[in-house]
């Protein structure tokens, strides 16, 4: 069967548009109190035409907000829905400082060892910018995107109707229904910064859930405790060495690589589950 670019080796990952039924990092913005459901829906109306499509999205956002149980999840959905309604599809709607900084992190994610023919779960996929980057750089992957915010998923599915995008969170009970039980790689860029309730425990639980879905490995990044200007921080910054030590303690991880070479505010972890996956790494320490 001929593969589509970024649609990959499995037919389960192509031509599937699941019903609109995880979070990303900020770079220096001040976290706000969770807006009310009504203010979020009003902000969305400012951006969307009042037609059947916008009514559906407003209704879906309301349904998800009522279903989630954690205030941090509600904050993520309302905050990024408002940003998307204000900025449209851009790095600003995802709170990256620039498109260049966003894409630099995409390169680092990929250097863990992504290869054409692999299947990939992109946690906190936003509007699908990483799969666009993968396409532009010649990758041919079995891609699936997952995001907590319904409006993000809707935008991504509109951009890439041949791909699968799912609304949900890996830590939800029950977990989201994905097209594959496991993927070669599970990646996430900037999904921890807005967590306020015990963020370190949340980060570890999320990476553990990502490992449970991965056959080859996990590639993930976070704001770093080693970042400059600590007196200005308003978002969660993780301690890189502690994160690496925890990752190395996982029984199914054969090697962990810590990267702090690409941005003074960030670090990345590669968590490998097989030696074969380690050999695919394209970054040279």
PDB file of C-alpha atoms in Angstrom:
ATOM      1  CA  UNK A   1       0.000   0.000   0.000  1.00  0.00           C
ATOM      2  CA  UNK A   2       1.416   3.374  -0.990  1.00  0.00           C
ATOM      3  CA  UNK A   3       1.969   5.614   2.004  1.00  0.00           C
ATOM      4  CA  UNK A   4       0.998   9.244   2.319  1.00  0.00           C
ATOM      5  CA  UNK A   5       3.518  11.655   3.686  1.00  0.00           C
ATOM      6  CA  UNK A   6       3.112  11.876   7.444  1.00  0.00           C
ATOM      7  CA  UNK A   7       0.263   9.376   7.302  1.00  0.00           C
ATOM      8  CA  UNK A   8       2.500   6.411   7.591  1.00  0.00           C
ATOM      9  CA  UNK A   9       2.500   2.654   7.472  1.00  0.00           C
ATOM     10  CA  UNK A  10      -0.847   1.920   9.054  1.00  0.00           C
ATOM     11  CA  UNK A  11      -4.185   2.450   7.397  1.00  0.00           C
ATOM     12  CA  UNK A  12      -5.575   2.999  10.886  1.00  0.00           C
ATOM     13  CA  UNK A  13      -3.744   6.317  10.959  1.00  0.00           C
ATOM     14  CA  UNK A  14      -5.057   7.660   7.653  1.00  0.00           C
ATOM     15  CA  UNK A  15      -8.414   8.816   6.424  1.00  0.00           C
ATOM     16  CA  UNK A  16      -9.783   8.803   9.979  1.00  0.00           C
ATOM     17  CA  UNK A  17     -11.388  11.913  11.430  1.00  0.00           C
ATOM     18  CA  UNK A  18     -12.452  11.004  14.972  1.00  0.00           C
ATOM     19  CA  UNK A  19     -15.040  13.141  16.685  1.00  0.00           C
ATOM     20  CA  UNK A  20     -13.702  16.138  18.494  1.00  0.00           C
ATOM     21  CA  UNK A  21     -14.553  14.424  21.753  1.00  0.00           C
ATOM     22  CA  UNK A  22      -2.324  17.681  25.912  1.00  0.00           C
ATOM     23  CA  UNK A  23      -1.251  21.458  26.860  1.00  0.00           C
ATOM     24  CA  UNK A  24       1.963  23.144  25.918  1.00  0.00           C
ATOM     25  CA  UNK A  25       4.499  25.479  27.416  1.00  0.00           C
ATOM     26  CA  UNK A  26       4.633  29.219  27.560  1.00  0.00           C
ATOM     27  CA  UNK A  27       7.728  31.320  27.242  1.00  0.00           C
ATOM     28  CA  UNK A  28       7.449  33.979  29.894  1.00  0.00           C
ATOM     29  CA  UNK A  29       3.774  34.958  29.903  1.00  0.00           C
ATOM     30  CA  UNK A  30       1.981  35.390  33.203  1.00  0.00           C
ATOM     31  CA  UNK A  31      -0.526  32.633  34.022  1.00  0.00           C
ATOM     32  CA  UNK A  32      -4.020  33.953  34.572  1.00  0.00           C
ATOM     33  CA  UNK A  33      -6.833  32.716  36.752  1.00  0.00           C
ATOM     34  CA  UNK A  34      -8.970  30.198  34.892  1.00  0.00           C
ATOM     35  CA  UNK A  35     -11.541  32.173  32.911  1.00  0.00           C
ATOM     36  CA  UNK A  36     -15.171  31.280  33.236  1.00  0.00           C
ATOM     37  CA  UNK A  37     -16.844  28.967  30.779  1.00  0.00           C
ATOM     38  CA  UNK A  38     -18.988  31.843  29.504  1.00  0.00           C
ATOM     39  CA  UNK A  39     -16.001  34.156  28.906  1.00  0.00           C
ATOM     40  CA  UNK A  40     -14.224  31.416  26.993  1.00  0.00           C
ATOM     41  CA  UNK A  41     -17.213  30.792  24.750  1.00  0.00           C
ATOM     42  CA  UNK A  42     -17.645  34.539  24.197  1.00  0.00           C
ATOM     43  CA  UNK A  43     -14.006  34.858  23.144  1.00  0.00           C
ATOM     44  CA  UNK A  44     -14.399  32.019  20.696  1.00  0.00           C
ATOM     45  CA  UNK A  45     -17.439  33.706  19.159  1.00  0.00           C
ATOM     46  CA  UNK A  46     -15.311  36.765  18.391  1.00  0.00           C
ATOM     47  CA  UNK A  47     -13.116  34.637  16.150  1.00  0.00           C
ATOM     48  CA  UNK A  48     -15.616  32.218  14.599  1.00  0.00           C
ATOM     49  CA  UNK A  49     -18.507  32.972  12.294  1.00  0.00           C
ATOM     50  CA  UNK A  50     -21.787  32.250  14.033  1.00  0.00           C
ATOM     51  CA  UNK A  51     -22.745  29.285  11.902  1.00  0.00           C
ATOM     52  CA  UNK A  52     -23.127  25.562  12.296  1.00  0.00           C
ATOM     53  CA  UNK A  53     -19.358  24.963  12.518  1.00  0.00           C
ATOM     54  CA  UNK A  54     -18.816  27.544  15.267  1.00  0.00           C
ATOM     55  CA  UNK A  55     -21.853  26.362  17.217  1.00  0.00           C
ATOM     56  CA  UNK A  56     -20.514  22.827  17.070  1.00  0.00           C
ATOM     57  CA  UNK A  57     -17.090  23.920  18.354  1.00  0.00           C
ATOM     58  CA  UNK A  58     -18.556  26.032  21.148  1.00  0.00           C
ATOM     59  CA  UNK A  59     -20.734  23.115  22.162  1.00  0.00           C
ATOM     60  CA  UNK A  60     -17.790  20.726  22.083  1.00  0.00           C
ATOM     61  CA  UNK A  61     -15.674  23.059  24.215  1.00  0.00           C
ATOM     62  CA  UNK A  62     -18.515  23.339  26.725  1.00  0.00           C
ATOM     63  CA  UNK A  63     -18.908  19.558  26.844  1.00  0.00           C
ATOM     64  CA  UNK A  64     -15.201  18.958  27.459  1.00  0.00           C
ATOM     65  CA  UNK A  65     -14.950  21.687  30.108  1.00  0.00           C
ATOM     66  CA  UNK A  66     -17.847  20.124  31.978  1.00  0.00           C
ATOM     67  CA  UNK A  67     -16.280  16.657  31.720  1.00  0.00           C
ATOM     68  CA  UNK A  68     -12.736  17.363  32.943  1.00  0.00           C
ATOM     69  CA  UNK A  69     -12.198  17.126  36.684  1.00  0.00           C
ATOM     70  CA  UNK A  70      -8.978  19.078  37.275  1.00  0.00           C
ATOM     71  CA  UNK A  71      -8.716  22.864  37.428  1.00  0.00           C
ATOM     72  CA  UNK A  72      -5.380  22.791  35.579  1.00  0.00           C
ATOM     73  CA  UNK A  73      -7.023  20.981  32.670  1.00  0.00           C
ATOM     74  CA  UNK A  74      -9.827  23.548  32.579  1.00  0.00           C
ATOM     75  CA  UNK A  75      -7.234  26.316  32.637  1.00  0.00           C
ATOM     76  CA  UNK A  76      -5.383  24.719  29.713  1.00  0.00           C
ATOM     77  CA  UNK A  77      -8.542  24.426  27.621  1.00  0.00           C
ATOM     78  CA  UNK A  78      -9.830  27.930  28.345  1.00  0.00           C
ATOM     79  CA  UNK A  79      -6.429  29.622  28.097  1.00  0.00           C
ATOM     80  CA  UNK A  80      -5.454  28.134  24.747  1.00  0.00           C
ATOM     81  CA  UNK A  81      -8.961  28.454  23.315  1.00  0.00           C
ATOM     82  CA  UNK A  82      -8.765  32.179  24.021  1.00  0.00           C
ATOM     83  CA  UNK A  83      -5.291  32.461  22.501  1.00  0.00           C
ATOM     84  CA  UNK A  84      -6.400  30.617  19.378  1.00  0.00           C
ATOM     85  CA  UNK A  85      -9.470  32.833  19.027  1.00  0.00           C
ATOM     86  CA  UNK A  86      -7.270  35.921  19.413  1.00  0.00           C
ATOM     87  CA  UNK A  87      -4.280  35.005  17.239  1.00  0.00           C
ATOM     88  CA  UNK A  88      -5.525  32.305  14.890  1.00  0.00           C
ATOM     89  CA  UNK A  89      -3.093  29.593  13.872  1.00  0.00           C
ATOM     90  CA  UNK A  90       0.352  30.922  14.771  1.00  0.00           C
ATOM     91  CA  UNK A  91       3.160  30.398  17.261  1.00  0.00           C
ATOM     92  CA  UNK A  92       1.516  33.112  19.391  1.00  0.00           C
ATOM     93  CA  UNK A  93      -1.589  30.980  19.930  1.00  0.00           C
ATOM     94  CA  UNK A  94       0.719  28.348  21.450  1.00  0.00           C
ATOM     95  CA  UNK A  95       2.750  30.896  23.457  1.00  0.00           C
ATOM     96  CA  UNK A  96       6.074  30.318  21.761  1.00  0.00           C
ATOM     97  CA  UNK A  97       8.338  33.365  21.594  1.00  0.00           C
ATOM     98  CA  UNK A  98       8.803  32.888  17.857  1.00  0.00           C
ATOM     99  CA  UNK A  99       8.228  30.439  15.057  1.00  0.00           C
ATOM    100  CA  UNK A 100      11.985  29.888  14.989  1.00  0.00           C
ATOM    101  CA  UNK A 101      12.124  28.830  18.650  1.00  0.00           C
ATOM    102  CA  UNK A 102       9.185  26.484  18.111  1.00  0.00           C
ATOM    103  CA  UNK A 103      10.838  24.869  15.101  1.00  0.00           C
ATOM    104  CA  UNK A 104      14.192  24.572  16.871  1.00  0.00           C
ATOM    105  CA  UNK A 105      12.464  22.391  19.432  1.00  0.00           C
ATOM    106  CA  UNK A 106      10.900  20.329  16.631  1.00  0.00           C
ATOM    107  CA  UNK A 107      14.390  19.592  15.314  1.00  0.00           C
ATOM    108  CA  UNK A 108      15.526  18.484  18.771  1.00  0.00           C
ATOM    109  CA  UNK A 109      12.473  16.230  19.133  1.00  0.00           C
ATOM    110  CA  UNK A 110      13.238  14.568  15.806  1.00  0.00           C
ATOM    111  CA  UNK A 111      16.922  14.005  16.566  1.00  0.00           C
ATOM    112  CA  UNK A 112      15.977  11.386  19.150  1.00  0.00           C
ATOM    113  CA  UNK A 113      15.794   8.999  16.198  1.00  0.00           C
ATOM    114  CA  UNK A 114      12.575   9.492  14.252  1.00  0.00           C
ATOM    115  CA  UNK A 115      12.642   7.652  10.924  1.00  0.00           C
ATOM    116  CA  UNK A 116      10.318   7.402   7.960  1.00  0.00           C
ATOM    117  CA  UNK A 117       8.111   4.366   8.443  1.00  0.00           C
ATOM    118  CA  UNK A 118       7.838   4.854  12.200  1.00  0.00           C
ATOM    119  CA  UNK A 119       4.500   5.504  13.881  1.00  0.00           C
ATOM    120  CA  UNK A 120       4.309   8.643  16.024  1.00  0.00           C
ATOM    121  CA  UNK A 121       1.976   9.978  18.714  1.00  0.00           C
ATOM    122  CA  UNK A 122       2.308  13.753  19.177  1.00  0.00           C
ATOM    123  CA  UNK A 123       1.009  14.639  22.669  1.00  0.00           C
ATOM    124  CA  UNK A 124      -0.124  18.257  22.891  1.00  0.00           C
ATOM    125  CA  UNK A 125      -0.169  18.520  19.099  1.00  0.00           C
ATOM    126  CA  UNK A 126      -1.841  21.936  18.985  1.00  0.00           C
ATOM    127  CA  UNK A 127      -2.857  22.866  15.448  1.00  0.00           C
ATOM    128  CA  UNK A 128      -0.513  20.343  13.830  1.00  0.00           C
ATOM    129  CA  UNK A 129       2.654  22.404  13.455  1.00  0.00           C
ATOM    130  CA  UNK A 130       4.979  19.475  14.174  1.00  0.00           C
ATOM    131  CA  UNK A 131       3.494  17.288  11.453  1.00  0.00           C
ATOM    132  CA  UNK A 132       3.842  20.227   9.051  1.00  0.00           C
ATOM    133  CA  UNK A 133       7.520  20.452  10.041  1.00  0.00           C
ATOM    134  CA  UNK A 134       7.925  16.687   9.548  1.00  0.00           C
ATOM    135  CA  UNK A 135       6.384  16.914   6.080  1.00  0.00           C
ATOM    136  CA  UNK A 136       8.632  19.822   5.145  1.00  0.00           C
ATOM    137  CA  UNK A 137      11.701  17.839   6.219  1.00  0.00           C
ATOM    138  CA  UNK A 138      10.861  14.702   4.267  1.00  0.00           C
ATOM    139  CA  UNK A 139       9.563  12.413   7.010  1.00  0.00           C
ATOM    140  CA  UNK A 140       7.016   9.736   6.073  1.00  0.00           C
ATOM    141  CA  UNK A 141       5.478   8.750   9.397  1.00  0.00           C
ATOM    142  CA  UNK A 142       2.322   7.144  10.718  1.00  0.00           C
ATOM    143  CA  UNK A 143       1.218  10.243  12.601  1.00  0.00           C
ATOM    144  CA  UNK A 144      -1.485  10.754  15.227  1.00  0.00           C
ATOM    145  CA  UNK A 145      -2.003  14.007  17.143  1.00  0.00           C
ATOM    146  CA  UNK A 146      -3.516  14.282  20.639  1.00  0.00           C
ATOM    147  CA  UNK A 147      -4.519  17.508  22.371  1.00  0.00           C
ATOM    148  CA  UNK A 148      -6.658  18.504  25.335  1.00  0.00           C
ATOM    149  CA  UNK A 149      -8.145  21.607  23.688  1.00  0.00           C
ATOM    150  CA  UNK A 150     -11.010  20.894  21.262  1.00  0.00           C
ATOM    151  CA  UNK A 151     -10.442  24.020  19.144  1.00  0.00           C
ATOM    152  CA  UNK A 152      -6.799  23.023  18.573  1.00  0.00           C
ATOM    153  CA  UNK A 153      -7.842  19.567  17.428  1.00  0.00           C
ATOM    154  CA  UNK A 154     -10.456  21.064  15.119  1.00  0.00           C
ATOM    155  CA  UNK A 155      -7.907  23.370  13.473  1.00  0.00           C
ATOM    156  CA  UNK A 156      -5.404  20.530  13.067  1.00  0.00           C
ATOM    157  CA  UNK A 157      -7.998  18.224  11.517  1.00  0.00           C
ATOM    158  CA  UNK A 158      -9.045  20.966   9.095  1.00  0.00           C
ATOM    159  CA  UNK A 159      -5.422  21.482   8.005  1.00  0.00           C
ATOM    160  CA  UNK A 160      -4.675  17.775   7.629  1.00  0.00           C
ATOM    161  CA  UNK A 161      -7.943  15.929   6.927  1.00  0.00           C
ATOM    162  CA  UNK A 162      -6.059  12.777   5.916  1.00  0.00           C
ATOM    163  CA  UNK A 163      -4.523  12.426   9.397  1.00  0.00           C
ATOM    164  CA  UNK A 164      -5.912  11.413  12.779  1.00  0.00           C
ATOM    165  CA  UNK A 165      -6.292  13.974  15.570  1.00  0.00           C
ATOM    166  CA  UNK A 166      -7.896  13.061  18.889  1.00  0.00           C
ATOM    167  CA  UNK A 167      -9.105  15.279  21.713  1.00  0.00           C
ATOM    168  CA  UNK A 168      -8.077  14.017  25.136  1.00  0.00           C
ATOM    169  CA  UNK A 169      -5.346  13.399  27.694  1.00  0.00           C
ATOM    170  CA  UNK A 170      -3.260  10.264  28.232  1.00  0.00           C
ATOM    171  CA  UNK A 171      -3.931  10.494  31.969  1.00  0.00           C
ATOM    172  CA  UNK A 172      -7.710  10.599  31.617  1.00  0.00           C
ATOM    173  CA  UNK A 173      -9.966   7.815  32.881  1.00  0.00           C
ATOM    174  CA  UNK A 174     -10.924   6.236  30.593  1.00  0.00           C
ATOM    175  CA  UNK A 175      -7.961   7.074  28.333  1.00  0.00           C
ATOM    176  CA  UNK A 176      -8.567   8.494  24.859  1.00  0.00           C
ATOM    177  CA  UNK A 177      -9.275   6.059  22.042  1.00  0.00           C
ATOM    178  CA  UNK A 178      -6.281   6.137  19.693  1.00  0.00           C
ATOM    179  CA  UNK A 179      -5.892   4.392  16.317  1.00  0.00           C
ATOM    180  CA  UNK A 180      -3.042   2.209  17.605  1.00  0.00           C
ATOM    181  CA  UNK A 181      -2.459   0.717  21.064  1.00  0.00           C
ATOM    182  CA  UNK A 182       1.240   1.587  20.837  1.00  0.00           C
ATOM    183  CA  UNK A 183       3.466   3.775  18.666  1.00  0.00           C
ATOM    184  CA  UNK A 184       7.151   3.604  17.817  1.00  0.00           C
ATOM    185  CA  UNK A 185       7.641   7.086  19.241  1.00  0.00           C
ATOM    186  CA  UNK A 186       5.653   9.309  21.583  1.00  0.00           C
ATOM    187  CA  UNK A 187       6.720  12.964  21.687  1.00  0.00           C
ATOM    188  CA  UNK A 188       5.637  16.153  23.447  1.00  0.00           C
ATOM    189  CA  UNK A 189       6.834  19.738  23.178  1.00  0.00           C
ATOM    190  CA  UNK A 190       6.000  22.271  25.860  1.00  0.00           C
ATOM    191  CA  UNK A 191       3.142  20.587  27.701  1.00  0.00           C
ATOM    192  CA  UNK A 192       4.193  21.024  31.348  1.00  0.00           C
ATOM    193  CA  UNK A 193       4.695  24.749  31.957  1.00  0.00           C
ATOM    194  CA  UNK A 194       1.107  25.652  32.875  1.00  0.00           C
ATOM    195  CA  UNK A 195       0.712  22.897  35.471  1.00  0.00           C
ATOM    196  CA  UNK A 196       0.261  24.439  38.913  1.00  0.00           C
ATOM    197  CA  UNK A 197      -0.914  21.565  41.105  1.00  0.00           C
ATOM    198  CA  UNK A 198       2.141  19.392  41.928  1.00  0.00           C
ATOM    199  CA  UNK A 199       3.646  19.854  38.447  1.00  0.00           C
ATOM    200  CA  UNK A 200       6.620  17.550  39.002  1.00  0.00           C
ATOM    201  CA  UNK A 201       4.345  14.610  39.838  1.00  0.00           C
ATOM    202  CA  UNK A 202       2.193  15.448  36.812  1.00  0.00           C
ATOM    203  CA  UNK A 203       5.258  15.568  34.553  1.00  0.00           C
ATOM    204  CA  UNK A 204       6.443  12.157  35.727  1.00  0.00           C
ATOM    205  CA  UNK A 205       2.979  10.632  35.400  1.00  0.00           C
ATOM    206  CA  UNK A 206       2.631  11.980  31.860  1.00  0.00           C
ATOM    207  CA  UNK A 207       6.041  10.728  30.742  1.00  0.00           C
ATOM    208  CA  UNK A 208       5.226   7.353  32.307  1.00  0.00           C
ATOM    209  CA  UNK A 209       1.974   7.251  30.313  1.00  0.00           C
ATOM    210  CA  UNK A 210       3.920   8.165  27.174  1.00  0.00           C
ATOM    211  CA  UNK A 211       6.376   5.326  27.814  1.00  0.00           C
ATOM    212  CA  UNK A 212       3.474   2.916  28.173  1.00  0.00           C
ATOM    213  CA  UNK A 213       2.374   3.853  24.637  1.00  0.00           C
ATOM    214  CA  UNK A 214       5.869   3.729  23.091  1.00  0.00           C
ATOM    215  CA  UNK A 215       7.808   0.829  21.583  1.00  0.00           C
ATOM    216  CA  UNK A 216      11.047   2.648  20.739  1.00  0.00           C
ATOM    217  CA  UNK A 217      11.076   5.689  22.957  1.00  0.00           C
ATOM    218  CA  UNK A 218       9.874   9.078  24.167  1.00  0.00           C
ATOM    219  CA  UNK A 219      11.174  12.527  23.221  1.00  0.00           C
ATOM    220  CA  UNK A 220      10.015  15.404  25.425  1.00  0.00           C
ATOM    221  CA  UNK A 221      11.058  18.881  26.558  1.00  0.00           C
ATOM    222  CA  UNK A 222      10.427  21.241  29.466  1.00  0.00           C
ATOM    223  CA  UNK A 223      11.346  24.637  30.817  1.00  0.00           C
ATOM    224  CA  UNK A 224      14.499  24.301  32.907  1.00  0.00           C
ATOM    225  CA  UNK A 225      15.406  25.241  36.473  1.00  0.00           C
ATOM    226  CA  UNK A 226      18.743  26.331  34.984  1.00  0.00           C
ATOM    227  CA  UNK A 227      17.060  29.052  32.912  1.00  0.00           C
ATOM    228  CA  UNK A 228      18.153  32.648  33.576  1.00  0.00           C
ATOM    229  CA  UNK A 229      16.097  35.325  35.343  1.00  0.00           C
ATOM    230  CA  UNK A 230      14.541  33.062  37.964  1.00  0.00           C
ATOM    231  CA  UNK A 231      12.903  36.079  39.644  1.00  0.00           C
ATOM    232  CA  UNK A 232      10.702  36.520  36.550  1.00  0.00           C
ATOM    233  CA  UNK A 233       9.381  32.974  36.353  1.00  0.00           C
ATOM    234  CA  UNK A 234       5.635  32.478  36.498  1.00  0.00           C
ATOM    235  CA  UNK A 235       5.497  28.967  35.006  1.00  0.00           C
ATOM    236  CA  UNK A 236       6.731  25.532  36.029  1.00  0.00           C
ATOM    237  CA  UNK A 237      10.429  24.856  35.445  1.00  0.00           C
ATOM    238  CA  UNK A 238      11.724  21.312  36.011  1.00  0.00           C
ATOM    239  CA  UNK A 239      15.132  20.331  37.369  1.00  0.00           C
ATOM    240  CA  UNK A 240      16.957  18.589  34.474  1.00  0.00           C
ATOM    241  CA  UNK A 241      19.163  16.242  36.499  1.00  0.00           C
ATOM    242  CA  UNK A 242      16.267  15.160  38.704  1.00  0.00           C
ATOM    243  CA  UNK A 243      14.183  14.486  35.605  1.00  0.00           C
ATOM    244  CA  UNK A 244      16.996  12.422  34.119  1.00  0.00           C
ATOM    245  CA  UNK A 245      17.488  10.449  37.340  1.00  0.00           C
ATOM    246  CA  UNK A 246      13.789   9.630  37.483  1.00  0.00           C
ATOM    247  CA  UNK A 247      13.783   8.577  33.815  1.00  0.00           C
ATOM    248  CA  UNK A 248      16.783   6.305  34.400  1.00  0.00           C
ATOM    249  CA  UNK A 249      14.895   4.608  37.248  1.00  0.00           C
ATOM    250  CA  UNK A 250      12.180   3.318  34.894  1.00  0.00           C
ATOM    251  CA  UNK A 251      12.577  -0.421  34.377  1.00  0.00           C
ATOM    252  CA  UNK A 252      11.724  -0.364  30.668  1.00  0.00           C
ATOM    253  CA  UNK A 253      14.178   2.427  29.771  1.00  0.00           C
ATOM    254  CA  UNK A 254      17.590   1.271  28.531  1.00  0.00           C
ATOM    255  CA  UNK A 255      19.138   4.710  28.052  1.00  0.00           C
ATOM    256  CA  UNK A 256      18.351   8.353  28.818  1.00  0.00           C
ATOM    257  CA  UNK A 257      19.874  11.327  27.008  1.00  0.00           C
ATOM    258  CA  UNK A 258      19.643  14.823  28.507  1.00  0.00           C
ATOM    259  CA  UNK A 259      20.052  17.798  26.161  1.00  0.00           C
ATOM    260  CA  UNK A 260      20.665  21.364  27.290  1.00  0.00           C
ATOM    261  CA  UNK A 261      22.462  22.623  24.189  1.00  0.00           C
ATOM    262  CA  UNK A 262      19.775  24.340  22.128  1.00  0.00           C
ATOM    263  CA  UNK A 263      18.043  26.957  24.331  1.00  0.00           C
ATOM    264  CA  UNK A 264      19.022  28.449  27.716  1.00  0.00           C
ATOM    265  CA  UNK A 265      15.433  28.144  28.955  1.00  0.00           C
ATOM    266  CA  UNK A 266      14.878  24.498  28.049  1.00  0.00           C
ATOM    267  CA  UNK A 267      16.035  20.935  28.317  1.00  0.00           C
ATOM    268  CA  UNK A 268      15.012  17.802  26.442  1.00  0.00           C
ATOM    269  CA  UNK A 269      14.997  14.138  27.406  1.00  0.00           C
ATOM    270  CA  UNK A 270      15.254  11.136  25.106  1.00  0.00           C
ATOM    271  CA  UNK A 271      14.055   7.967  26.839  1.00  0.00           C
ATOM    272  CA  UNK A 272      14.979   4.859  24.849  1.00  0.00           C
ATOM    273  CA  UNK A 273      13.321   1.482  25.256  1.00  0.00           C
ATOM    274  CA  UNK A 274      15.596  -0.486  22.893  1.00  0.00           C
ATOM    275  CA  UNK A 275      19.265  -0.364  21.947  1.00  0.00           C
ATOM    276  CA  UNK A 276      18.201  -0.352  18.306  1.00  0.00           C
ATOM    277  CA  UNK A 277      16.359   2.915  18.912  1.00  0.00           C
ATOM    278  CA  UNK A 278      19.472   4.400  20.544  1.00  0.00           C
ATOM    279  CA  UNK A 279      21.442   3.714  17.362  1.00  0.00           C
ATOM    280  CA  UNK A 280      18.946   5.789  15.362  1.00  0.00           C
ATOM    281  CA  UNK A 281      19.717   8.963  17.334  1.00  0.00           C
ATOM    282  CA  UNK A 282      21.021  11.633  14.948  1.00  0.00           C
ATOM    283  CA  UNK A 283      22.290  14.058  17.584  1.00  0.00           C
ATOM    284  CA  UNK A 284      25.946  13.677  18.525  1.00  0.00           C
ATOM    285  CA  UNK A 285      26.631  14.517  22.195  1.00  0.00           C
TER     286      UNK A 285
END
